[in-house]
XYZ file of C-alpha atoms in Angstrom:
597
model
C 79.502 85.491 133.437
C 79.985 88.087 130.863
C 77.578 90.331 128.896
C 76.433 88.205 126.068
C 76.512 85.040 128.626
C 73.283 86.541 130.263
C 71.610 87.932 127.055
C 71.878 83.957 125.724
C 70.429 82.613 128.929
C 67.822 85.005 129.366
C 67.053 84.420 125.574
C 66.601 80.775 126.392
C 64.211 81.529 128.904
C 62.440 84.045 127.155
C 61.613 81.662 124.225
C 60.803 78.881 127.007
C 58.384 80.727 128.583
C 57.097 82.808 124.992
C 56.630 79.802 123.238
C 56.907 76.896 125.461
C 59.900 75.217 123.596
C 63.692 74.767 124.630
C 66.044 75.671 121.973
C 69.521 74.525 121.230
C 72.083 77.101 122.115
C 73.658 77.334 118.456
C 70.774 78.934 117.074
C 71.173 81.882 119.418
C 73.404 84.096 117.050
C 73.979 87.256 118.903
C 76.465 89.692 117.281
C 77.871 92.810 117.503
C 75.452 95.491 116.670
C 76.575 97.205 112.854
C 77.292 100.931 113.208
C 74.631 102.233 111.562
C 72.477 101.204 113.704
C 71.606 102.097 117.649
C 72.714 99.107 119.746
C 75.472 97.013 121.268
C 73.945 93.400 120.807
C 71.987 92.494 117.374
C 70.113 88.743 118.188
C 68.926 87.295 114.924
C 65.462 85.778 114.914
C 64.713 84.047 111.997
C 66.687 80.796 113.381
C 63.590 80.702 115.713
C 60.488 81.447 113.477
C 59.902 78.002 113.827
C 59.703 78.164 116.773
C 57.793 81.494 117.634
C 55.575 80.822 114.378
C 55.609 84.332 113.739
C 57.083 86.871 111.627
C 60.537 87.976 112.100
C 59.599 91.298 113.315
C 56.852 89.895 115.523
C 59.127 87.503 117.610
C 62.078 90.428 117.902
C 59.755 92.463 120.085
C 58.484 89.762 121.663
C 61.513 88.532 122.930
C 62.958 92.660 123.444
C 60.591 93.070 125.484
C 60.552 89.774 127.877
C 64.142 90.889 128.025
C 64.086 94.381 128.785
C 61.729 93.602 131.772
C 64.166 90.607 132.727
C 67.273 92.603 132.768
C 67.647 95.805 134.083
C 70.989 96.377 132.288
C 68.939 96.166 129.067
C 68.704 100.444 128.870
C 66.636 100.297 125.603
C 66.077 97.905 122.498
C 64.578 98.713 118.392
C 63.862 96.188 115.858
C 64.752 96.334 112.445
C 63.033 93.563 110.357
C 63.860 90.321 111.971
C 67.137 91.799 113.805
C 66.576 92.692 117.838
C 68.914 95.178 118.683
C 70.029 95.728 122.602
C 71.212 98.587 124.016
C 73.398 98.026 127.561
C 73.365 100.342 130.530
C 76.240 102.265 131.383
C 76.477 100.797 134.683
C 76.887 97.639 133.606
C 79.429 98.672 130.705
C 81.330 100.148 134.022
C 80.704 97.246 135.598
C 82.216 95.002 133.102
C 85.640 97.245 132.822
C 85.883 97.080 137.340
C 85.870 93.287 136.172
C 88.820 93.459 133.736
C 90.200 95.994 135.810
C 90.072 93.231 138.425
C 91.514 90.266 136.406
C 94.968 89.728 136.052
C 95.944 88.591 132.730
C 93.048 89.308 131.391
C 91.923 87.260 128.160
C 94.579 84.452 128.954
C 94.000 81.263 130.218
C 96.522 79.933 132.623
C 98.234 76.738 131.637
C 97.747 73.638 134.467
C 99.455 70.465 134.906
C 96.444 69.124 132.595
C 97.081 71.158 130.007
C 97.631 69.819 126.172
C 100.828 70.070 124.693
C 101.694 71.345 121.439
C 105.208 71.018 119.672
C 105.853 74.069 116.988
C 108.225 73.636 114.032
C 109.302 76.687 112.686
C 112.243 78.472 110.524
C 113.436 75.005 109.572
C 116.415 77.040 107.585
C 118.975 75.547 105.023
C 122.727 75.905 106.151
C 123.460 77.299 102.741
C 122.137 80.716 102.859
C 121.559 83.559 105.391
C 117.873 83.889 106.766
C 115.942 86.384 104.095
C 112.324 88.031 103.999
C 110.131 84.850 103.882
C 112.199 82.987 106.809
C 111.563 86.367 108.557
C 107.039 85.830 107.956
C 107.690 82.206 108.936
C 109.832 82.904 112.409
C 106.884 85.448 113.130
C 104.389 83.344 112.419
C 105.776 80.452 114.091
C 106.558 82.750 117.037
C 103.403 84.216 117.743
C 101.084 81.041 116.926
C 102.777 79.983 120.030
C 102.297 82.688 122.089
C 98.667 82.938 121.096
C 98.105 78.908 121.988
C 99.864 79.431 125.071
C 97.612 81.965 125.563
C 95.107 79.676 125.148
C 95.614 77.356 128.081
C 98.268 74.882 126.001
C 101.786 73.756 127.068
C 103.890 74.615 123.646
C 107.491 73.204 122.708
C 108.561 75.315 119.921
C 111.210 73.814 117.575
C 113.686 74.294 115.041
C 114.828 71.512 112.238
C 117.568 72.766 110.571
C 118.184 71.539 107.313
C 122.216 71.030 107.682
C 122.776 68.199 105.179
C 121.787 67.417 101.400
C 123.052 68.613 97.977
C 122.173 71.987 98.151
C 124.988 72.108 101.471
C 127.128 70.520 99.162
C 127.048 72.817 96.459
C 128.501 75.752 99.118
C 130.757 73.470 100.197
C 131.967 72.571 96.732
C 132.054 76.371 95.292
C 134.291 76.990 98.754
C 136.836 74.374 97.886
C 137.079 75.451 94.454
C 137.834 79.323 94.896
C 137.688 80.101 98.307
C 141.259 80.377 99.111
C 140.907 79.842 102.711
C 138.258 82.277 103.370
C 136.432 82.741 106.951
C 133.380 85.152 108.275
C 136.900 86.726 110.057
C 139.450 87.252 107.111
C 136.647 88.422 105.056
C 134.617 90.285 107.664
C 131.443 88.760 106.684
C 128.982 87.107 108.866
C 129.162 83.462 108.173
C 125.629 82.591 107.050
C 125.883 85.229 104.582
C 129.617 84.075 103.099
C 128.406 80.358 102.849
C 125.050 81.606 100.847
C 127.540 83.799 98.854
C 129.236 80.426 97.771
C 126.001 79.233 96.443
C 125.157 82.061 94.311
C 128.597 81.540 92.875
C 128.083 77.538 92.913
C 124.683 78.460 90.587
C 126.199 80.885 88.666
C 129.135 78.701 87.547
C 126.334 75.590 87.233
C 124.330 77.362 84.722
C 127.303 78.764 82.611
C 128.248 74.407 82.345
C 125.131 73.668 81.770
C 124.371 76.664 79.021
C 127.804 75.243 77.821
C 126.635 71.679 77.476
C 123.334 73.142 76.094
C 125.306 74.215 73.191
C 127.177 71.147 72.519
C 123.942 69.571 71.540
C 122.634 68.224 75.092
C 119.048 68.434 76.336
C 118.058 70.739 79.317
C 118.017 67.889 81.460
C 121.260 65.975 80.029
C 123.133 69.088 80.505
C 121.787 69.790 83.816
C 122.355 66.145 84.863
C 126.190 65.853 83.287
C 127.495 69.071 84.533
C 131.162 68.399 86.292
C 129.913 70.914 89.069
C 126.884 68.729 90.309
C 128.871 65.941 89.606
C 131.543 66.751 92.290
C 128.443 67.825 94.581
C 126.727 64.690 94.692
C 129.863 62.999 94.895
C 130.223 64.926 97.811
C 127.109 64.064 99.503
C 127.973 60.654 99.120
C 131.001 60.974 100.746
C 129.691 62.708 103.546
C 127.139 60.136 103.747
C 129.732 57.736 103.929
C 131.312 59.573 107.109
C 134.753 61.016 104.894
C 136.625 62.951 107.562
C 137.747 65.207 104.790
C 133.887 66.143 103.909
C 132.512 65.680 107.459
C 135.235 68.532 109.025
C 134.785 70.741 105.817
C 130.828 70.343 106.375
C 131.101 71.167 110.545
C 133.325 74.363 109.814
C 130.970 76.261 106.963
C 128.171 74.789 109.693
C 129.373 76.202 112.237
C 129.876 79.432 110.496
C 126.257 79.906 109.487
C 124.830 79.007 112.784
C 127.062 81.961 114.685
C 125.010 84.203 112.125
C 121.607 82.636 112.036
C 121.953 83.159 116.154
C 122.545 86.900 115.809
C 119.448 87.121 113.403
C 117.219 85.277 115.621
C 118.344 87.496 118.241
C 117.240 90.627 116.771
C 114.210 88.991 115.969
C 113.160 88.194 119.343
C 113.066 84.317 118.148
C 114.069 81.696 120.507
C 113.705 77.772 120.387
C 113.206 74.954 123.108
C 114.478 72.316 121.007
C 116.839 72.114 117.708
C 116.696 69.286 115.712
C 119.436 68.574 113.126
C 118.818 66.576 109.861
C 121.810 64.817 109.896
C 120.719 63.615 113.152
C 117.524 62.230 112.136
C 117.559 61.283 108.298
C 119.452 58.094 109.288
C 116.568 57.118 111.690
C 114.134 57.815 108.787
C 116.186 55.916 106.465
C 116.050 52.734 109.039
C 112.214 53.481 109.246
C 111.649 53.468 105.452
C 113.684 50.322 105.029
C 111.957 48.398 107.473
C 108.641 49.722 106.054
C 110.358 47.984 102.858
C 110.704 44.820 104.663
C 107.219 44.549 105.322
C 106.075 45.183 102.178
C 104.647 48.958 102.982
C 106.788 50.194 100.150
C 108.097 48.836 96.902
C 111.993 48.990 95.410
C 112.151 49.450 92.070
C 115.323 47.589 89.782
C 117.898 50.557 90.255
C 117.117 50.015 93.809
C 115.639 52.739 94.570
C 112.336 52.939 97.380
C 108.894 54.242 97.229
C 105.624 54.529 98.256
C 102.218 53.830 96.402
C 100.031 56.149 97.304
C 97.469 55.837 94.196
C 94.797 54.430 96.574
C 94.780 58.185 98.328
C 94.384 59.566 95.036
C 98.146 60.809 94.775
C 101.271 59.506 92.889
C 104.206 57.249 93.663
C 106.346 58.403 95.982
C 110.258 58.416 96.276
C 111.737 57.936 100.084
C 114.971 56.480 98.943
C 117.422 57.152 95.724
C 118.970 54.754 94.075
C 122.305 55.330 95.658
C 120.734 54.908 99.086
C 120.907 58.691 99.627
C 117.668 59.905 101.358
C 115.397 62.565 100.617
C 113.762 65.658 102.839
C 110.696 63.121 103.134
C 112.746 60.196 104.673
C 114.454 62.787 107.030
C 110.788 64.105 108.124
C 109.426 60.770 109.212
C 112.593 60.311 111.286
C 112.377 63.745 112.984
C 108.549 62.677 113.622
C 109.785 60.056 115.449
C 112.409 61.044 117.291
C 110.166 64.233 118.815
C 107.091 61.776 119.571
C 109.965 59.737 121.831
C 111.135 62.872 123.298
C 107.973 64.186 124.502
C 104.561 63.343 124.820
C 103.019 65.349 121.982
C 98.873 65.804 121.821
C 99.844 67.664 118.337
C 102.540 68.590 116.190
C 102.100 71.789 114.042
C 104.378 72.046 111.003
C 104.645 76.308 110.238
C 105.936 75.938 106.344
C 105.045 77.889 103.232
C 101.642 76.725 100.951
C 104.045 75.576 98.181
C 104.710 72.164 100.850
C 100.751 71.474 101.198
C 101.606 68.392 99.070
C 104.684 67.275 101.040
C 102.643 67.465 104.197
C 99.852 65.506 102.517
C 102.156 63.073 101.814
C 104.340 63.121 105.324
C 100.594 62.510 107.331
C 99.751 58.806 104.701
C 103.523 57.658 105.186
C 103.659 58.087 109.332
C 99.871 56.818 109.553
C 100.943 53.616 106.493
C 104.037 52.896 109.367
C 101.208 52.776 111.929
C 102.510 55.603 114.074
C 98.868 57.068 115.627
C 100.069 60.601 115.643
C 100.555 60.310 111.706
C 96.811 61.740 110.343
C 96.814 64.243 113.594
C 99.842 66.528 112.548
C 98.755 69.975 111.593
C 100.250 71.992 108.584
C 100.154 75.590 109.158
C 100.482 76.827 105.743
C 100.698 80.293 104.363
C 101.081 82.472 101.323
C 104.739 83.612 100.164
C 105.640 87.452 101.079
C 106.979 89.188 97.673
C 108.366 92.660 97.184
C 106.393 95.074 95.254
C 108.955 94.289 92.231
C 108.146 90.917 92.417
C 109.440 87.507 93.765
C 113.071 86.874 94.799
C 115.329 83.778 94.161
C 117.657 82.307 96.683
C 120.363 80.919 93.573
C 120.296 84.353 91.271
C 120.933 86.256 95.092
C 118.257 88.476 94.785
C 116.731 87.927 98.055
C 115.981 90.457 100.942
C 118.458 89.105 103.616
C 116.584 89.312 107.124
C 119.779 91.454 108.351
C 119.599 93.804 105.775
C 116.345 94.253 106.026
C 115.966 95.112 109.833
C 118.690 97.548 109.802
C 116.529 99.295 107.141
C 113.616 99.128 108.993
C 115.548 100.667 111.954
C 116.977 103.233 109.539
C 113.827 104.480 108.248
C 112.370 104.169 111.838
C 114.964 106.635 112.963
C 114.535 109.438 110.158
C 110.727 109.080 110.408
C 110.655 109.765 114.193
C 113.308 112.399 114.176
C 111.463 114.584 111.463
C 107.910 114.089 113.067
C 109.852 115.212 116.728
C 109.251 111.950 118.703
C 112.239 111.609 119.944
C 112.548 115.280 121.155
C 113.071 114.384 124.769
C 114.829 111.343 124.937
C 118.480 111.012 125.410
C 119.997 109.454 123.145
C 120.273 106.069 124.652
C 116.353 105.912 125.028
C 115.760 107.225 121.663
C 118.271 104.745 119.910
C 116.020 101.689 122.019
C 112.949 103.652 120.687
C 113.914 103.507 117.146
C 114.361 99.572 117.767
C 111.474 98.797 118.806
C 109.632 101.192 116.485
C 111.214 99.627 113.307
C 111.144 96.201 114.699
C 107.423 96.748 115.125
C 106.649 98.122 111.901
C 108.260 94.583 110.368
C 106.636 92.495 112.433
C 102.823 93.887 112.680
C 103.154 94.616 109.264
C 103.370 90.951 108.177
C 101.521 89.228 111.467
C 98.217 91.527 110.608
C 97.813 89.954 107.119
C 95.877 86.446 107.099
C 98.489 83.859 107.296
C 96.842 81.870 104.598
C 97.311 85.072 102.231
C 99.973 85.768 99.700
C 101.523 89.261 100.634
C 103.792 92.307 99.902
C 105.695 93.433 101.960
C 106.612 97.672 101.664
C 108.644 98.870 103.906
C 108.045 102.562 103.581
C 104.394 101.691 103.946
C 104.900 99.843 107.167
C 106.561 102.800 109.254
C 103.378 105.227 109.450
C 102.337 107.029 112.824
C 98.676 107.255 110.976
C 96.883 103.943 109.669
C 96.625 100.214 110.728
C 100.370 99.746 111.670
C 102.868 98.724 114.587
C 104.318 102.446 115.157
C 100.277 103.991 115.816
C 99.706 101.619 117.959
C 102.783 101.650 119.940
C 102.441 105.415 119.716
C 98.774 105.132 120.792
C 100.285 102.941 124.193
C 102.802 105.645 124.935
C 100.147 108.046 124.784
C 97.860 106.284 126.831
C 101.195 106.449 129.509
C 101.648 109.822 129.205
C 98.402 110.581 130.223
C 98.575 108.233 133.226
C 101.600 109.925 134.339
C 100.110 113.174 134.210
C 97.436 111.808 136.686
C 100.352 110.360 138.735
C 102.124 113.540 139.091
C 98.606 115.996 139.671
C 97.936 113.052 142.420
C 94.997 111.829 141.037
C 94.544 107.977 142.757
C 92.580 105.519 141.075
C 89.037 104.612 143.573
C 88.497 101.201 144.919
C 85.643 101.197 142.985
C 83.983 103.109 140.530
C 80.633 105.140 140.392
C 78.254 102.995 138.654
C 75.819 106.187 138.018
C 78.783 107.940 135.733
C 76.888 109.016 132.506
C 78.176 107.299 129.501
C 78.697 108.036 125.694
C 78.168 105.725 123.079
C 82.247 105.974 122.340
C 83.122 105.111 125.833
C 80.517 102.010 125.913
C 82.026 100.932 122.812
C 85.353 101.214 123.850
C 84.479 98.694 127.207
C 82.643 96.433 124.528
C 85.814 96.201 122.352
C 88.138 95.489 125.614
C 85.497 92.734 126.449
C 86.021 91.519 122.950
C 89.737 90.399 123.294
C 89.565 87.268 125.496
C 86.714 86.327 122.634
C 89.328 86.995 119.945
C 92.342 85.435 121.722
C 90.308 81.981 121.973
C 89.536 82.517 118.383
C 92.794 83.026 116.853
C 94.189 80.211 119.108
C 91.110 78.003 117.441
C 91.474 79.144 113.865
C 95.185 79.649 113.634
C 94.617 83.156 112.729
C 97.350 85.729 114.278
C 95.500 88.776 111.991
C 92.738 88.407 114.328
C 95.176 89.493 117.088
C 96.976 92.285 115.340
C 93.668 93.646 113.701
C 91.763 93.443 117.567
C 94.095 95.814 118.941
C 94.563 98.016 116.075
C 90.965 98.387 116.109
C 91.227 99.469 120.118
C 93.992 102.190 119.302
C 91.752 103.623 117.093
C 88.636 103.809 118.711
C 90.669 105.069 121.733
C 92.701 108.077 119.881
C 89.109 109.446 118.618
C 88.123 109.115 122.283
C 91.286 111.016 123.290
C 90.501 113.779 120.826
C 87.184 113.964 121.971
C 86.591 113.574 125.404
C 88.932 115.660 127.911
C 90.210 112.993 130.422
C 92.369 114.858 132.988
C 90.495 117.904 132.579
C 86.699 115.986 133.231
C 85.158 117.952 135.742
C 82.848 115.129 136.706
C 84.881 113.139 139.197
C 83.269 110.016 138.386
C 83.284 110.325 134.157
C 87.759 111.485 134.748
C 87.796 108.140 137.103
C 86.339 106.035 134.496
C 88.131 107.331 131.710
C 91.756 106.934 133.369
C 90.757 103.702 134.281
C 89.476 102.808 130.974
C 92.801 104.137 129.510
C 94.962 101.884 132.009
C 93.094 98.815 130.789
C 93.343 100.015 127.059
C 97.240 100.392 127.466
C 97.368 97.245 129.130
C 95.375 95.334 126.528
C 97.578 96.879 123.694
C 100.553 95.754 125.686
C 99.355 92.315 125.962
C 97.789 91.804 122.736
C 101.545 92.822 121.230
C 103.139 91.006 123.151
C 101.908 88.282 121.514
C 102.977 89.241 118.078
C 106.129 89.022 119.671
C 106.122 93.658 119.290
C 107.132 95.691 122.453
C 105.486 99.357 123.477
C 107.530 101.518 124.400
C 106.488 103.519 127.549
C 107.074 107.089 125.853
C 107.792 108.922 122.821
């Protein structure tokens, strides 16, 4: 039982015996005590005036000082207005860090046969394009929201549905048939995701000249857009491939096949990995058969040109279209198949969909249609939505090519990683093989931290300059802060300093050091929360908040040098668990720590 365990059953007591009444649990609010004021525990009373039937300030000491005789660990507690703030012992703050000190995986919860399971979807990528900045926030987030449920106790599948079919495929296709001239990722020396999304820029260029063209020839926006000879041929090409044409069907496998060989090689550097891949063009068909029989039974409507759709004016939304006119499907139709097929696959307790805010509407939609076909999981699937990541010139545009590609982009992160750390000297004694893995994870780290400790639900921008800093709430200062923390433990190592069995309960404490113990304590409260909420900030801002408090304790309080033999063996064990925390709490933002620096 931890800390504020006791304090709320001791509380219960005290108002039991006080005032002769039980109270429900959930109006004990104990919280962390601000820092302005003395304390480590704040209890709010005014929940319980009706209780006491006294003033706020009344029932505080009152029940400060039924606890204070209760509990020895109590060391001291002040009032201010109806707020009862408790001060804790330092033997029971040393106490409490023997206890971490004592528990493997600390702040986890081991997964059991009985656990839940969770399926993942994440990076869901188009086969037209290479992976760019807001793939990269949605692999991270995707990534670490299942590290932090698994964390949590929960079995997690996590999955990948790659969109490798539908016009926007064909347009690449049809730009690389026009002018390609045989081109491959080898003759050109280009990685294939990034020559196939090169086709599409030019495939969009060459669209808008046509339609500008038609523009001027007296046709509406929309008549021009819709009589181009470019999206002509590309619809006529999804047809055919619908339609099985070898011709389309090999052409469609080879630029495929390309882009996957480069989305692997991104994902790698990434740290990204997948359980299961679903393909679109293996599942649309199944959602096709799904929507037609839905059709049969009168679930959805065809209209004249005979195209399909759902009425969905009853949930306060529009009409929906599941099926065009030519029988093609759309990403809608393909989603209810892929529900399916992953429900049959495994025995899901919840599927979480990690896709931008500007799909809350499709997802809306995707829950009525599975729960209209009578499939139970339908109303249970979760969107994880969050805000679009910008540059601080604005927002980027996959068909004018002014994206951040994801490649790009790490070796600049990399880059700068390097010629920050060689002019600040922290590479100085590394050979060259350690410093170049250094510089990886560094820049790597700044990326990643750098979008994981913003709310998901936020719009962001993302600065790369601003993101490598050895000062500030970032990945490098923390990972700096771990290999610190090392260092110093090595130190002890070599001066042959051993850690005690136990430590020396009567060691004197300072405010800093209790409140580093309180915010170690704090992280298997914050791990249950983000896995709860969905919030990965919570992570990334818990243990920059630990490297912090710990470098002003560094700078302040000698460590090796302690001449109290109790006070240096409670501060290098208190560093051990600090380093370990950091290590953990990364690792779940998918961010190594390097060892030195």
């Amino acid at each position: 039982m931890n800390i504020e365990d006791k304090l709320q059953e001791q509380i219960i007591e005290a108002i039991k015996e006080l005032y002769k009444a039980d109270v429900d649990p959930s109006e004990i609010i104990l919280q962390k005590t601000k820092k302005e004021f003395k304390g480590h525990y704040t209890l709010v009373t005014f929940p319980l005036l009706k209780i006491s039937k006294k003033n706020p300030e009344h029932t505080a000491r009152q029940i400060g000082s039924y606890l204070s005789d209760k509990l020895p660990f109590i060391s001291e507690f002040n009032v201010i207005k109806g707020f009862l703030n408790l001060s804790i012992s330092s033997s029971m703050w040393i106490n409490e860090l023997a206890k971490i000190d004592h528990t493997p995986d600390f702040g986890f919860t081991p997964i059991t046969d009985k656990s839940p399971l969770y399926m993942v979807e994440y990076s869901s990528p188009n086969t037209n394009k290479p992976l760019h900045l807001g793939h990269v926030r949605n692999n991270l987030l995707g990534h670490s929201l299942s590290e932090i449920l698994k964390a949590n106790g929960i079995k997690v599948i996590k999955t990948n549905l790659v969109n490798d079919r539908g016009i926007h495929i064909c347009k690449s296709m049809v730009a690389w048939k026009k002018w390609g001239k045989g081109e491959t990722p080898q003759s050109s020396g280009k990685k294939g995701d990034h020559l196939v999304g090169d086709y599409y820029v030019l495939f969009e260029k060459n669209y808008k000249a046509e339609v500008e063209e038609l523009m001027r020839q007296g046709l509406s926006k929309e008549e021009a857009e819709d009589k181009s000879p470019l999206i002509q041929e590309a619809r006529e090409m999804l047809r055919r491939w619908e339609a099985g044409d070898p011709e389309v069907v090999n052409l469609w496998k080879m630029m495929n096949e390309w882009v996957y060989t480069g989305f692997d090689e991104t994902y790698k550097r990434l740290g990204i990995t997948f359980d299961k891949i679903y393909y679109e063009s293996q599942t649309y068909l199944v959602g096709k058969k799904m929507v037609l029989e839905g059709l049969k039974k009168g679930i959805f409507y065809q209209k004249e040109d005979g195209s399909v759709w759902a009425d969905l004016t009853s949930y306060g939304l529009d009409h929906k279209l599941l099926l065009r006119a030519d029988g093609t499907s759309v990403y809608i139709t393909q989603d209810i198949g892929t529900a399916k097929l992953r429900f049959d696959d495994y025995p899901i307790d919840k599927m979480i969909y990690v896709v931008g805010n500007e799909q809350n509407y499709h997802f809306q939609v995707l829950a009525i249609l599975l729960d209209m076909l009578g499939f139970k999981f339908g109303k249970g699937l979760l969107h994880f939505s969050y805000g679009m990541v910008e540059l601080p010139e604005g927002k980027m545009k996959s068909r004018e090519g002014t994206v951040v590609d994801a490649d790009d982009l790490i070796d600049e992160m990399i880059e700068t990683a390097r010629e920050i750390s060689q002019e600040l000297g922290k590479l100085d004694e590394c050979t060259p093989e350690e410093a170049e893995e250094i510089v990886t994870m560094i820049g790597m780290g700044a990326l990643k931290y750098f979008i994981l400790k913003v709310d998901p639900k936020k719009n962001m921008t993302f600065n790369p300059k601003e993101s490598i800093d050895f000062d500030g709430n970032t990945g490098p200062f923390i990972q700096y802060t771990h290999a610190r923390i090392k260092s110093v433990l090595r130190k002890a190592a070599e001066q042959g300093i051993e850690f005690p069995e136990k430590l020396d309960t009567s060691a004197p404490l300072s405010e800093k050091e209790k409140g580093l113990v309180q915010l170690l304590t704090e992280f298997a409260n914050v791990v249950k929360q983000a896995g709860d909420e969905y919030n990965i900030s919570l992570i990334a801002n818990c243990v920059y908040d630990l490297a912090k408090e710990y470098n002003q304790f560094y700078h302040d309080f000698p460590i090796l040098r302690e001449e109290n033999p109790a006070l240096r063996d409670f501060r290098l064990m208190l560093s051990k668990n600090i380093a370990t925390t950091i290590k953990r709490g990364m690792s779940l933002l998918g961010i190594e720590v390097p060892e030195r620096m």
